[in-house]
């Protein structure tokens, strides 16, 4: 009859073998994931359908044509994008939802969302202030109406972005930002979009507990991302 010590020794061996096997699988998975990530990250440009320079140009032309009529400015931009990239990649339903992220509150209309890009209209009619987040994508904030201020540690004066200008938040960088009054922008992010969703969701669980808005945001974003994936748009 096996002794208790032999049973204990056998059990300990199995646990160690299991742990080593599990660690091996994890190491293999991480190595493969890292290789795939580096391969795709080096080729992100080929997945983009929007161009920051064109978005800046169309934003300025829309503002010149419609001035402070921000709704018409947005319609002008969306209409031109439908002609340039095709309606299948865009949402023209203008579904507005609140957005709380980094302590700031506003509303957004998702024009496009995919794995490597998103294009939204974001803003507020009463002002807000918060943390930009540190993201896995470059963010281009094209001011359609109003003024945005930005601040980085060590500076004594704010960065000022007026109507018609663009605020480029470089991938991996972070700032404080503020909209004193009404301000709306065409926001374009290009890079890895899914990791940015955690920043967009965090305030719901830590502060607002506004789950109907969370559901609306998830439904719209998932619908657009899945729809674009089905068209082979990463």
JSON list of C-alpha atoms in Angstrom, two decimals:
[
{"chain": "A", "resi": 1, "resn": "UNK", "atom": "CA", "xyz": [0.00, 0.00, 0.00]},
{"chain": "A", "resi": 2, "resn": "UNK", "atom": "CA", "xyz": [1.54, 3.36, -1.05]},
{"chain": "A", "resi": 3, "resn": "UNK", "atom": "CA", "xyz": [2.52, 5.58, 1.79]},
{"chain": "A", "resi": 4, "resn": "UNK", "atom": "CA", "xyz": [1.11, 9.07, 2.29]},
{"chain": "A", "resi": 5, "resn": "UNK", "atom": "CA", "xyz": [4.51, 10.53, 1.49]},
{"chain": "A", "resi": 6, "resn": "UNK", "atom": "CA", "xyz": [4.65, 8.77, -1.90]},
{"chain": "A", "resi": 7, "resn": "UNK", "atom": "CA", "xyz": [1.14, 10.00, -2.74]},
{"chain": "A", "resi": 8, "resn": "UNK", "atom": "CA", "xyz": [2.13, 13.52, -1.78]},
{"chain": "A", "resi": 9, "resn": "UNK", "atom": "CA", "xyz": [5.29, 13.30, -3.88]},
{"chain": "A", "resi": 10, "resn": "UNK", "atom": "CA", "xyz": [3.34, 12.02, -6.90]},
{"chain": "A", "resi": 11, "resn": "UNK", "atom": "CA", "xyz": [0.75, 14.77, -6.53]},
{"chain": "A", "resi": 12, "resn": "UNK", "atom": "CA", "xyz": [3.44, 17.43, -6.25]},
{"chain": "A", "resi": 13, "resn": "UNK", "atom": "CA", "xyz": [5.12, 16.13, -9.40]},
{"chain": "A", "resi": 14, "resn": "UNK", "atom": "CA", "xyz": [1.86, 16.26, -11.35]},
{"chain": "A", "resi": 15, "resn": "UNK", "atom": "CA", "xyz": [1.26, 19.85, -10.19]},
{"chain": "A", "resi": 16, "resn": "UNK", "atom": "CA", "xyz": [4.74, 20.90, -11.25]},
{"chain": "A", "resi": 17, "resn": "UNK", "atom": "CA", "xyz": [4.35, 19.20, -14.64]},
{"chain": "A", "resi": 18, "resn": "UNK", "atom": "CA", "xyz": [0.97, 20.84, -15.12]},
{"chain": "A", "resi": 19, "resn": "UNK", "atom": "CA", "xyz": [2.37, 24.25, -14.21]},
{"chain": "A", "resi": 20, "resn": "UNK", "atom": "CA", "xyz": [5.31, 23.87, -16.59]},
{"chain": "A", "resi": 21, "resn": "UNK", "atom": "CA", "xyz": [3.01, 22.76, -19.39]},
{"chain": "A", "resi": 22, "resn": "UNK", "atom": "CA", "xyz": [0.66, 25.68, -18.76]},
{"chain": "A", "resi": 23, "resn": "UNK", "atom": "CA", "xyz": [3.54, 28.15, -18.71]},
{"chain": "A", "resi": 24, "resn": "UNK", "atom": "CA", "xyz": [4.85, 26.67, -21.95]},
{"chain": "A", "resi": 25, "resn": "UNK", "atom": "CA", "xyz": [1.48, 27.16, -23.65]},
{"chain": "A", "resi": 26, "resn": "UNK", "atom": "CA", "xyz": [1.28, 30.73, -22.37]},
{"chain": "A", "resi": 27, "resn": "UNK", "atom": "CA", "xyz": [4.81, 31.47, -23.60]},
{"chain": "A", "resi": 28, "resn": "UNK", "atom": "CA", "xyz": [4.02, 30.03, -27.06]},
{"chain": "A", "resi": 29, "resn": "UNK", "atom": "CA", "xyz": [0.79, 32.04, -27.25]},
{"chain": "A", "resi": 30, "resn": "UNK", "atom": "CA", "xyz": [2.53, 35.27, -26.25]},
{"chain": "A", "resi": 31, "resn": "UNK", "atom": "CA", "xyz": [5.32, 34.69, -28.75]},
{"chain": "A", "resi": 32, "resn": "UNK", "atom": "CA", "xyz": [2.83, 34.08, -31.58]},
{"chain": "A", "resi": 33, "resn": "UNK", "atom": "CA", "xyz": [0.68, 37.02, -30.55]},
{"chain": "A", "resi": 34, "resn": "UNK", "atom": "CA", "xyz": [3.73, 39.29, -30.39]},
{"chain": "A", "resi": 35, "resn": "UNK", "atom": "CA", "xyz": [4.90, 38.18, -33.84]},
{"chain": "A", "resi": 36, "resn": "UNK", "atom": "CA", "xyz": [1.47, 38.72, -35.41]},
{"chain": "A", "resi": 37, "resn": "UNK", "atom": "CA", "xyz": [1.13, 42.11, -33.68]},
{"chain": "A", "resi": 38, "resn": "UNK", "atom": "CA", "xyz": [4.51, 43.32, -34.92]},
{"chain": "A", "resi": 39, "resn": "UNK", "atom": "CA", "xyz": [3.75, 42.09, -38.44]},
{"chain": "A", "resi": 40, "resn": "UNK", "atom": "CA", "xyz": [0.38, 43.88, -38.60]},
{"chain": "A", "resi": 41, "resn": "UNK", "atom": "CA", "xyz": [1.54, 46.99, -36.74]},
{"chain": "A", "resi": 42, "resn": "UNK", "atom": "CA", "xyz": [4.23, 47.57, -39.35]},
{"chain": "A", "resi": 43, "resn": "UNK", "atom": "CA", "xyz": [1.58, 47.40, -42.09]},
{"chain": "A", "resi": 44, "resn": "UNK", "atom": "CA", "xyz": [-1.24, 49.45, -40.54]},
{"chain": "A", "resi": 45, "resn": "UNK", "atom": "CA", "xyz": [-1.14, 52.02, -43.34]},
{"chain": "A", "resi": 46, "resn": "UNK", "atom": "CA", "xyz": [-2.58, 49.55, -45.82]},
{"chain": "A", "resi": 47, "resn": "UNK", "atom": "CA", "xyz": [-5.75, 49.13, -43.74]},
{"chain": "A", "resi": 48, "resn": "UNK", "atom": "CA", "xyz": [-6.70, 52.81, -43.56]},
{"chain": "A", "resi": 49, "resn": "UNK", "atom": "CA", "xyz": [-9.45, 54.27, -45.75]},
{"chain": "A", "resi": 50, "resn": "UNK", "atom": "CA", "xyz": [-9.34, 57.82, -44.35]},
{"chain": "A", "resi": 51, "resn": "UNK", "atom": "CA", "xyz": [-6.61, 60.42, -44.77]},
{"chain": "A", "resi": 52, "resn": "UNK", "atom": "CA", "xyz": [-5.93, 63.07, -42.07]},
{"chain": "A", "resi": 53, "resn": "UNK", "atom": "CA", "xyz": [-5.05, 65.70, -44.67]},
{"chain": "A", "resi": 54, "resn": "UNK", "atom": "CA", "xyz": [-8.28, 65.15, -46.56]},
{"chain": "A", "resi": 55, "resn": "UNK", "atom": "CA", "xyz": [-10.31, 65.25, -43.33]},
{"chain": "A", "resi": 56, "resn": "UNK", "atom": "CA", "xyz": [-8.64, 68.55, -42.43]},
{"chain": "A", "resi": 57, "resn": "UNK", "atom": "CA", "xyz": [-9.34, 69.93, -45.89]},
{"chain": "A", "resi": 58, "resn": "UNK", "atom": "CA", "xyz": [-12.99, 68.87, -45.99]},
{"chain": "A", "resi": 59, "resn": "UNK", "atom": "CA", "xyz": [-13.52, 70.21, -42.46]},
{"chain": "A", "resi": 60, "resn": "UNK", "atom": "CA", "xyz": [-12.18, 73.62, -43.45]},
{"chain": "A", "resi": 61, "resn": "UNK", "atom": "CA", "xyz": [-14.30, 73.72, -46.61]},
{"chain": "A", "resi": 62, "resn": "UNK", "atom": "CA", "xyz": [-17.40, 72.70, -44.65]},
{"chain": "A", "resi": 63, "resn": "UNK", "atom": "CA", "xyz": [-16.77, 75.48, -42.12]},
{"chain": "A", "resi": 64, "resn": "UNK", "atom": "CA", "xyz": [-16.23, 78.02, -44.92]},
{"chain": "A", "resi": 65, "resn": "UNK", "atom": "CA", "xyz": [-19.51, 76.96, -46.52]},
{"chain": "A", "resi": 66, "resn": "UNK", "atom": "CA", "xyz": [-21.68, 76.83, -43.39]},
{"chain": "A", "resi": 67, "resn": "UNK", "atom": "CA", "xyz": [-19.96, 78.83, -40.65]},
{"chain": "A", "resi": 68, "resn": "UNK", "atom": "CA", "xyz": [-21.54, 78.34, -37.21]},
{"chain": "A", "resi": 69, "resn": "UNK", "atom": "CA", "xyz": [-24.26, 76.01, -38.55]},
{"chain": "A", "resi": 70, "resn": "UNK", "atom": "CA", "xyz": [-22.49, 72.94, -37.15]},
{"chain": "A", "resi": 71, "resn": "UNK", "atom": "CA", "xyz": [-25.20, 70.48, -38.19]},
{"chain": "A", "resi": 72, "resn": "UNK", "atom": "CA", "xyz": [-24.77, 71.56, -41.81]},
{"chain": "A", "resi": 73, "resn": "UNK", "atom": "CA", "xyz": [-20.98, 71.38, -41.42]},
{"chain": "A", "resi": 74, "resn": "UNK", "atom": "CA", "xyz": [-21.29, 67.75, -40.30]},
{"chain": "A", "resi": 75, "resn": "UNK", "atom": "CA", "xyz": [-23.71, 66.91, -43.11]},
{"chain": "A", "resi": 76, "resn": "UNK", "atom": "CA", "xyz": [-21.31, 68.46, -45.65]},
{"chain": "A", "resi": 77, "resn": "UNK", "atom": "CA", "xyz": [-18.45, 66.29, -44.37]},
{"chain": "A", "resi": 78, "resn": "UNK", "atom": "CA", "xyz": [-20.44, 63.05, -44.28]},
{"chain": "A", "resi": 79, "resn": "UNK", "atom": "CA", "xyz": [-21.82, 63.65, -47.78]},
{"chain": "A", "resi": 80, "resn": "UNK", "atom": "CA", "xyz": [-18.31, 64.09, -49.21]},
{"chain": "A", "resi": 81, "resn": "UNK", "atom": "CA", "xyz": [-17.01, 61.03, -47.37]},
{"chain": "A", "resi": 82, "resn": "UNK", "atom": "CA", "xyz": [-19.85, 58.98, -48.85]},
{"chain": "A", "resi": 83, "resn": "UNK", "atom": "CA", "xyz": [-18.56, 59.95, -52.28]},
{"chain": "A", "resi": 84, "resn": "UNK", "atom": "CA", "xyz": [-14.89, 59.35, -51.42]},
{"chain": "A", "resi": 85, "resn": "UNK", "atom": "CA", "xyz": [-14.88, 56.10, -49.41]},
{"chain": "A", "resi": 86, "resn": "UNK", "atom": "CA", "xyz": [-18.34, 54.76, -50.19]},
{"chain": "A", "resi": 87, "resn": "UNK", "atom": "CA", "xyz": [-21.52, 54.59, -48.07]},
{"chain": "A", "resi": 88, "resn": "UNK", "atom": "CA", "xyz": [-20.93, 50.97, -47.03]},
{"chain": "A", "resi": 89, "resn": "UNK", "atom": "CA", "xyz": [-18.17, 52.02, -44.63]},
{"chain": "A", "resi": 90, "resn": "UNK", "atom": "CA", "xyz": [-20.13, 54.85, -42.99]},
{"chain": "A", "resi": 91, "resn": "UNK", "atom": "CA", "xyz": [-23.02, 55.22, -40.60]},
{"chain": "A", "resi": 92, "resn": "UNK", "atom": "CA", "xyz": [-25.28, 58.08, -41.69]},
{"chain": "A", "resi": 93, "resn": "UNK", "atom": "CA", "xyz": [-28.03, 57.45, -39.10]},
{"chain": "A", "resi": 94, "resn": "UNK", "atom": "CA", "xyz": [-26.57, 60.15, -36.80]},
{"chain": "A", "resi": 95, "resn": "UNK", "atom": "CA", "xyz": [-27.14, 58.16, -33.60]},
{"chain": "A", "resi": 96, "resn": "UNK", "atom": "CA", "xyz": [-25.95, 60.43, -30.80]},
{"chain": "A", "resi": 97, "resn": "UNK", "atom": "CA", "xyz": [-24.98, 58.97, -27.42]},
{"chain": "A", "resi": 98, "resn": "UNK", "atom": "CA", "xyz": [-23.37, 60.44, -24.33]},
{"chain": "A", "resi": 99, "resn": "UNK", "atom": "CA", "xyz": [-19.68, 59.73, -23.83]},
{"chain": "A", "resi": 100, "resn": "UNK", "atom": "CA", "xyz": [-17.93, 59.87, -20.45]},
{"chain": "A", "resi": 101, "resn": "UNK", "atom": "CA", "xyz": [-14.19, 59.25, -20.55]},
{"chain": "A", "resi": 102, "resn": "UNK", "atom": "CA", "xyz": [-11.27, 60.56, -18.54]},
{"chain": "A", "resi": 103, "resn": "UNK", "atom": "CA", "xyz": [-13.59, 62.69, -16.41]},
{"chain": "A", "resi": 104, "resn": "UNK", "atom": "CA", "xyz": [-14.94, 64.62, -19.41]},
{"chain": "A", "resi": 105, "resn": "UNK", "atom": "CA", "xyz": [-18.52, 64.38, -20.65]},
{"chain": "A", "resi": 106, "resn": "UNK", "atom": "CA", "xyz": [-19.88, 65.05, -24.10]},
{"chain": "A", "resi": 107, "resn": "UNK", "atom": "CA", "xyz": [-21.78, 63.29, -26.84]},
{"chain": "A", "resi": 108, "resn": "UNK", "atom": "CA", "xyz": [-20.68, 61.50, -29.97]},
{"chain": "A", "resi": 109, "resn": "UNK", "atom": "CA", "xyz": [-21.99, 60.37, -33.33]},
{"chain": "A", "resi": 110, "resn": "UNK", "atom": "CA", "xyz": [-20.10, 57.37, -34.74]},
{"chain": "A", "resi": 111, "resn": "UNK", "atom": "CA", "xyz": [-19.51, 57.79, -38.48]},
{"chain": "A", "resi": 112, "resn": "UNK", "atom": "CA", "xyz": [-17.09, 54.86, -38.82]},
{"chain": "A", "resi": 113, "resn": "UNK", "atom": "CA", "xyz": [-15.65, 52.25, -36.47]},
{"chain": "A", "resi": 114, "resn": "UNK", "atom": "CA", "xyz": [-13.31, 49.40, -37.36]},
{"chain": "A", "resi": 115, "resn": "UNK", "atom": "CA", "xyz": [-10.33, 47.61, -35.84]},
{"chain": "A", "resi": 116, "resn": "UNK", "atom": "CA", "xyz": [-7.82, 50.19, -37.13]},
{"chain": "A", "resi": 117, "resn": "UNK", "atom": "CA", "xyz": [-9.85, 53.41, -37.44]},
{"chain": "A", "resi": 118, "resn": "UNK", "atom": "CA", "xyz": [-12.72, 55.35, -36.00]},
{"chain": "A", "resi": 119, "resn": "UNK", "atom": "CA", "xyz": [-14.29, 58.60, -37.12]},
{"chain": "A", "resi": 120, "resn": "UNK", "atom": "CA", "xyz": [-16.77, 60.38, -34.88]},
{"chain": "A", "resi": 121, "resn": "UNK", "atom": "CA", "xyz": [-18.24, 63.78, -34.22]},
{"chain": "A", "resi": 122, "resn": "UNK", "atom": "CA", "xyz": [-17.60, 64.55, -30.56]},
{"chain": "A", "resi": 123, "resn": "UNK", "atom": "CA", "xyz": [-18.54, 67.60, -28.56]},
{"chain": "A", "resi": 124, "resn": "UNK", "atom": "CA", "xyz": [-20.73, 69.39, -26.09]},
{"chain": "A", "resi": 125, "resn": "UNK", "atom": "CA", "xyz": [-22.88, 72.52, -26.09]},
{"chain": "A", "resi": 126, "resn": "UNK", "atom": "CA", "xyz": [-21.92, 73.51, -22.51]},
{"chain": "A", "resi": 127, "resn": "UNK", "atom": "CA", "xyz": [-18.21, 72.75, -22.11]},
{"chain": "A", "resi": 128, "resn": "UNK", "atom": "CA", "xyz": [-16.19, 70.00, -20.41]},
{"chain": "A", "resi": 129, "resn": "UNK", "atom": "CA", "xyz": [-12.68, 69.11, -19.24]},
{"chain": "A", "resi": 130, "resn": "UNK", "atom": "CA", "xyz": [-10.72, 65.91, -18.72]},
{"chain": "A", "resi": 131, "resn": "UNK", "atom": "CA", "xyz": [-7.88, 63.51, -19.47]},
{"chain": "A", "resi": 132, "resn": "UNK", "atom": "CA", "xyz": [-7.20, 62.59, -23.09]},
{"chain": "A", "resi": 133, "resn": "UNK", "atom": "CA", "xyz": [-6.19, 59.02, -22.26]},
{"chain": "A", "resi": 134, "resn": "UNK", "atom": "CA", "xyz": [-2.98, 57.36, -23.42]},
{"chain": "A", "resi": 135, "resn": "UNK", "atom": "CA", "xyz": [-3.96, 55.50, -26.55]},
{"chain": "A", "resi": 136, "resn": "UNK", "atom": "CA", "xyz": [-2.79, 52.89, -29.04]},
{"chain": "A", "resi": 137, "resn": "UNK", "atom": "CA", "xyz": [-3.74, 55.15, -31.95]},
{"chain": "A", "resi": 138, "resn": "UNK", "atom": "CA", "xyz": [-2.97, 58.63, -33.25]},
{"chain": "A", "resi": 139, "resn": "UNK", "atom": "CA", "xyz": [-5.89, 60.96, -32.62]},
{"chain": "A", "resi": 140, "resn": "UNK", "atom": "CA", "xyz": [-6.71, 63.91, -34.90]},
{"chain": "A", "resi": 141, "resn": "UNK", "atom": "CA", "xyz": [-9.21, 66.37, -33.40]},
{"chain": "A", "resi": 142, "resn": "UNK", "atom": "CA", "xyz": [-10.54, 68.63, -36.19]},
{"chain": "A", "resi": 143, "resn": "UNK", "atom": "CA", "xyz": [-12.31, 71.57, -34.52]},
{"chain": "A", "resi": 144, "resn": "UNK", "atom": "CA", "xyz": [-15.60, 72.29, -36.29]},
{"chain": "A", "resi": 145, "resn": "UNK", "atom": "CA", "xyz": [-16.95, 74.81, -33.79]},
{"chain": "A", "resi": 146, "resn": "UNK", "atom": "CA", "xyz": [-15.52, 76.48, -30.69]},
{"chain": "A", "resi": 147, "resn": "UNK", "atom": "CA", "xyz": [-12.12, 76.22, -29.04]},
{"chain": "A", "resi": 148, "resn": "UNK", "atom": "CA", "xyz": [-10.22, 73.39, -27.35]},
{"chain": "A", "resi": 149, "resn": "UNK", "atom": "CA", "xyz": [-7.40, 73.98, -24.90]},
{"chain": "A", "resi": 150, "resn": "UNK", "atom": "CA", "xyz": [-4.72, 71.39, -24.13]},
{"chain": "A", "resi": 151, "resn": "UNK", "atom": "CA", "xyz": [-1.98, 71.21, -21.51]},
{"chain": "A", "resi": 152, "resn": "UNK", "atom": "CA", "xyz": [1.14, 69.12, -21.00]},
{"chain": "A", "resi": 153, "resn": "UNK", "atom": "CA", "xyz": [3.23, 69.06, -17.78]},
{"chain": "A", "resi": 154, "resn": "UNK", "atom": "CA", "xyz": [6.06, 71.57, -17.72]},
{"chain": "A", "resi": 155, "resn": "UNK", "atom": "CA", "xyz": [4.37, 74.17, -19.90]},
{"chain": "A", "resi": 156, "resn": "UNK", "atom": "CA", "xyz": [3.03, 77.45, -18.51]},
{"chain": "A", "resi": 157, "resn": "UNK", "atom": "CA", "xyz": [0.70, 78.28, -21.37]},
{"chain": "A", "resi": 158, "resn": "UNK", "atom": "CA", "xyz": [-2.05, 76.17, -22.95]},
{"chain": "A", "resi": 159, "resn": "UNK", "atom": "CA", "xyz": [-2.14, 74.88, -26.49]},
{"chain": "A", "resi": 160, "resn": "UNK", "atom": "CA", "xyz": [-5.05, 76.62, -28.23]},
{"chain": "A", "resi": 161, "resn": "UNK", "atom": "CA", "xyz": [-7.02, 74.99, -31.05]},
{"chain": "A", "resi": 162, "resn": "UNK", "atom": "CA", "xyz": [-9.62, 77.21, -32.68]},
{"chain": "A", "resi": 163, "resn": "UNK", "atom": "CA", "xyz": [-12.30, 76.49, -35.28]},
{"chain": "A", "resi": 164, "resn": "UNK", "atom": "CA", "xyz": [-10.71, 75.05, -38.42]},
{"chain": "A", "resi": 165, "resn": "UNK", "atom": "CA", "xyz": [-7.53, 73.83, -36.71]},
{"chain": "A", "resi": 166, "resn": "UNK", "atom": "CA", "xyz": [-6.53, 70.27, -35.85]},
{"chain": "A", "resi": 167, "resn": "UNK", "atom": "CA", "xyz": [-5.13, 68.91, -32.58]},
{"chain": "A", "resi": 168, "resn": "UNK", "atom": "CA", "xyz": [-2.96, 65.85, -33.19]},
{"chain": "A", "resi": 169, "resn": "UNK", "atom": "CA", "xyz": [-2.52, 63.71, -30.08]},
{"chain": "A", "resi": 170, "resn": "UNK", "atom": "CA", "xyz": [0.36, 61.39, -30.92]},
{"chain": "A", "resi": 171, "resn": "UNK", "atom": "CA", "xyz": [-0.05, 57.71, -30.15]},
{"chain": "A", "resi": 172, "resn": "UNK", "atom": "CA", "xyz": [1.14, 56.97, -26.62]},
{"chain": "A", "resi": 173, "resn": "UNK", "atom": "CA", "xyz": [1.12, 60.61, -25.46]},
{"chain": "A", "resi": 174, "resn": "UNK", "atom": "CA", "xyz": [-1.28, 62.17, -22.97]},
{"chain": "A", "resi": 175, "resn": "UNK", "atom": "CA", "xyz": [-2.65, 65.65, -22.20]},
{"chain": "A", "resi": 176, "resn": "UNK", "atom": "CA", "xyz": [-5.25, 67.49, -20.20]},
{"chain": "A", "resi": 177, "resn": "UNK", "atom": "CA", "xyz": [-7.88, 69.10, -22.41]},
{"chain": "A", "resi": 178, "resn": "UNK", "atom": "CA", "xyz": [-10.70, 71.56, -21.95]},
{"chain": "A", "resi": 179, "resn": "UNK", "atom": "CA", "xyz": [-13.60, 73.02, -23.88]},
{"chain": "A", "resi": 180, "resn": "UNK", "atom": "CA", "xyz": [-14.73, 76.16, -22.05]},
{"chain": "A", "resi": 181, "resn": "UNK", "atom": "CA", "xyz": [-17.99, 76.49, -23.95]},
{"chain": "A", "resi": 182, "resn": "UNK", "atom": "CA", "xyz": [-19.73, 74.83, -26.89]},
{"chain": "A", "resi": 183, "resn": "UNK", "atom": "CA", "xyz": [-17.21, 72.89, -28.94]},
{"chain": "A", "resi": 184, "resn": "UNK", "atom": "CA", "xyz": [-17.62, 70.16, -31.56]},
{"chain": "A", "resi": 185, "resn": "UNK", "atom": "CA", "xyz": [-14.95, 68.30, -33.50]},
{"chain": "A", "resi": 186, "resn": "UNK", "atom": "CA", "xyz": [-14.49, 65.66, -36.15]},
{"chain": "A", "resi": 187, "resn": "UNK", "atom": "CA", "xyz": [-12.33, 63.16, -34.27]},
{"chain": "A", "resi": 188, "resn": "UNK", "atom": "CA", "xyz": [-10.30, 60.65, -36.26]},
{"chain": "A", "resi": 189, "resn": "UNK", "atom": "CA", "xyz": [-8.22, 57.89, -34.65]},
{"chain": "A", "resi": 190, "resn": "UNK", "atom": "CA", "xyz": [-5.95, 55.55, -36.61]},
{"chain": "A", "resi": 191, "resn": "UNK", "atom": "CA", "xyz": [-4.07, 52.67, -35.03]},
{"chain": "A", "resi": 192, "resn": "UNK", "atom": "CA", "xyz": [-5.38, 49.90, -32.77]},
{"chain": "A", "resi": 193, "resn": "UNK", "atom": "CA", "xyz": [-8.91, 50.88, -31.77]},
{"chain": "A", "resi": 194, "resn": "UNK", "atom": "CA", "xyz": [-10.18, 48.00, -29.51]},
{"chain": "A", "resi": 195, "resn": "UNK", "atom": "CA", "xyz": [-7.79, 48.82, -26.61]},
{"chain": "A", "resi": 196, "resn": "UNK", "atom": "CA", "xyz": [-9.19, 52.37, -26.59]},
{"chain": "A", "resi": 197, "resn": "UNK", "atom": "CA", "xyz": [-12.62, 51.04, -25.66]},
{"chain": "A", "resi": 198, "resn": "UNK", "atom": "CA", "xyz": [-11.48, 50.33, -22.09]},
{"chain": "A", "resi": 199, "resn": "UNK", "atom": "CA", "xyz": [-10.85, 54.05, -21.60]},
{"chain": "A", "resi": 200, "resn": "UNK", "atom": "CA", "xyz": [-14.27, 54.82, -23.05]},
{"chain": "A", "resi": 201, "resn": "UNK", "atom": "CA", "xyz": [-16.00, 52.36, -20.72]},
{"chain": "A", "resi": 202, "resn": "UNK", "atom": "CA", "xyz": [-14.11, 52.96, -17.45]},
{"chain": "A", "resi": 203, "resn": "UNK", "atom": "CA", "xyz": [-16.14, 55.95, -16.23]},
{"chain": "A", "resi": 204, "resn": "UNK", "atom": "CA", "xyz": [-19.36, 53.95, -16.48]},
{"chain": "A", "resi": 205, "resn": "UNK", "atom": "CA", "xyz": [-18.15, 51.45, -13.88]},
{"chain": "A", "resi": 206, "resn": "UNK", "atom": "CA", "xyz": [-16.25, 53.89, -11.66]},
{"chain": "A", "resi": 207, "resn": "UNK", "atom": "CA", "xyz": [-18.59, 56.87, -11.75]},
{"chain": "A", "resi": 208, "resn": "UNK", "atom": "CA", "xyz": [-21.72, 57.29, -13.87]},
{"chain": "A", "resi": 209, "resn": "UNK", "atom": "CA", "xyz": [-23.23, 53.76, -13.71]},
{"chain": "A", "resi": 210, "resn": "UNK", "atom": "CA", "xyz": [-25.10, 54.79, -16.86]},
{"chain": "A", "resi": 211, "resn": "UNK", "atom": "CA", "xyz": [-25.55, 51.29, -18.30]},
{"chain": "A", "resi": 212, "resn": "UNK", "atom": "CA", "xyz": [-28.20, 52.20, -20.92]},
{"chain": "A", "resi": 213, "resn": "UNK", "atom": "CA", "xyz": [-25.64, 54.56, -22.51]},
{"chain": "A", "resi": 214, "resn": "UNK", "atom": "CA", "xyz": [-22.95, 51.87, -22.20]},
{"chain": "A", "resi": 215, "resn": "UNK", "atom": "CA", "xyz": [-25.23, 49.43, -24.02]},
{"chain": "A", "resi": 216, "resn": "UNK", "atom": "CA", "xyz": [-26.02, 51.95, -26.78]},
{"chain": "A", "resi": 217, "resn": "UNK", "atom": "CA", "xyz": [-22.30, 52.67, -27.26]},
{"chain": "A", "resi": 218, "resn": "UNK", "atom": "CA", "xyz": [-21.47, 48.95, -27.36]},
{"chain": "A", "resi": 219, "resn": "UNK", "atom": "CA", "xyz": [-24.29, 48.14, -29.76]},
{"chain": "A", "resi": 220, "resn": "UNK", "atom": "CA", "xyz": [-23.38, 50.88, -32.23]},
{"chain": "A", "resi": 221, "resn": "UNK", "atom": "CA", "xyz": [-19.61, 50.28, -32.06]},
{"chain": "A", "resi": 222, "resn": "UNK", "atom": "CA", "xyz": [-19.94, 46.50, -32.37]},
{"chain": "A", "resi": 223, "resn": "UNK", "atom": "CA", "xyz": [-22.38, 46.82, -35.26]},
{"chain": "A", "resi": 224, "resn": "UNK", "atom": "CA", "xyz": [-20.00, 49.07, -37.18]},
{"chain": "A", "resi": 225, "resn": "UNK", "atom": "CA", "xyz": [-16.87, 47.05, -36.40]},
{"chain": "A", "resi": 226, "resn": "UNK", "atom": "CA", "xyz": [-18.45, 43.72, -37.30]},
{"chain": "A", "resi": 227, "resn": "UNK", "atom": "CA", "xyz": [-20.06, 45.20, -40.40]},
{"chain": "A", "resi": 228, "resn": "UNK", "atom": "CA", "xyz": [-16.70, 46.50, -41.60]},
{"chain": "A", "resi": 229, "resn": "UNK", "atom": "CA", "xyz": [-14.97, 43.21, -40.82]},
{"chain": "A", "resi": 230, "resn": "UNK", "atom": "CA", "xyz": [-17.55, 41.44, -42.97]},
{"chain": "A", "resi": 231, "resn": "UNK", "atom": "CA", "xyz": [-16.42, 43.74, -45.80]},
{"chain": "A", "resi": 232, "resn": "UNK", "atom": "CA", "xyz": [-12.78, 42.70, -45.08]},
{"chain": "A", "resi": 233, "resn": "UNK", "atom": "CA", "xyz": [-12.05, 46.12, -43.58]},
{"chain": "A", "resi": 234, "resn": "UNK", "atom": "CA", "xyz": [-9.71, 45.61, -40.65]}
]
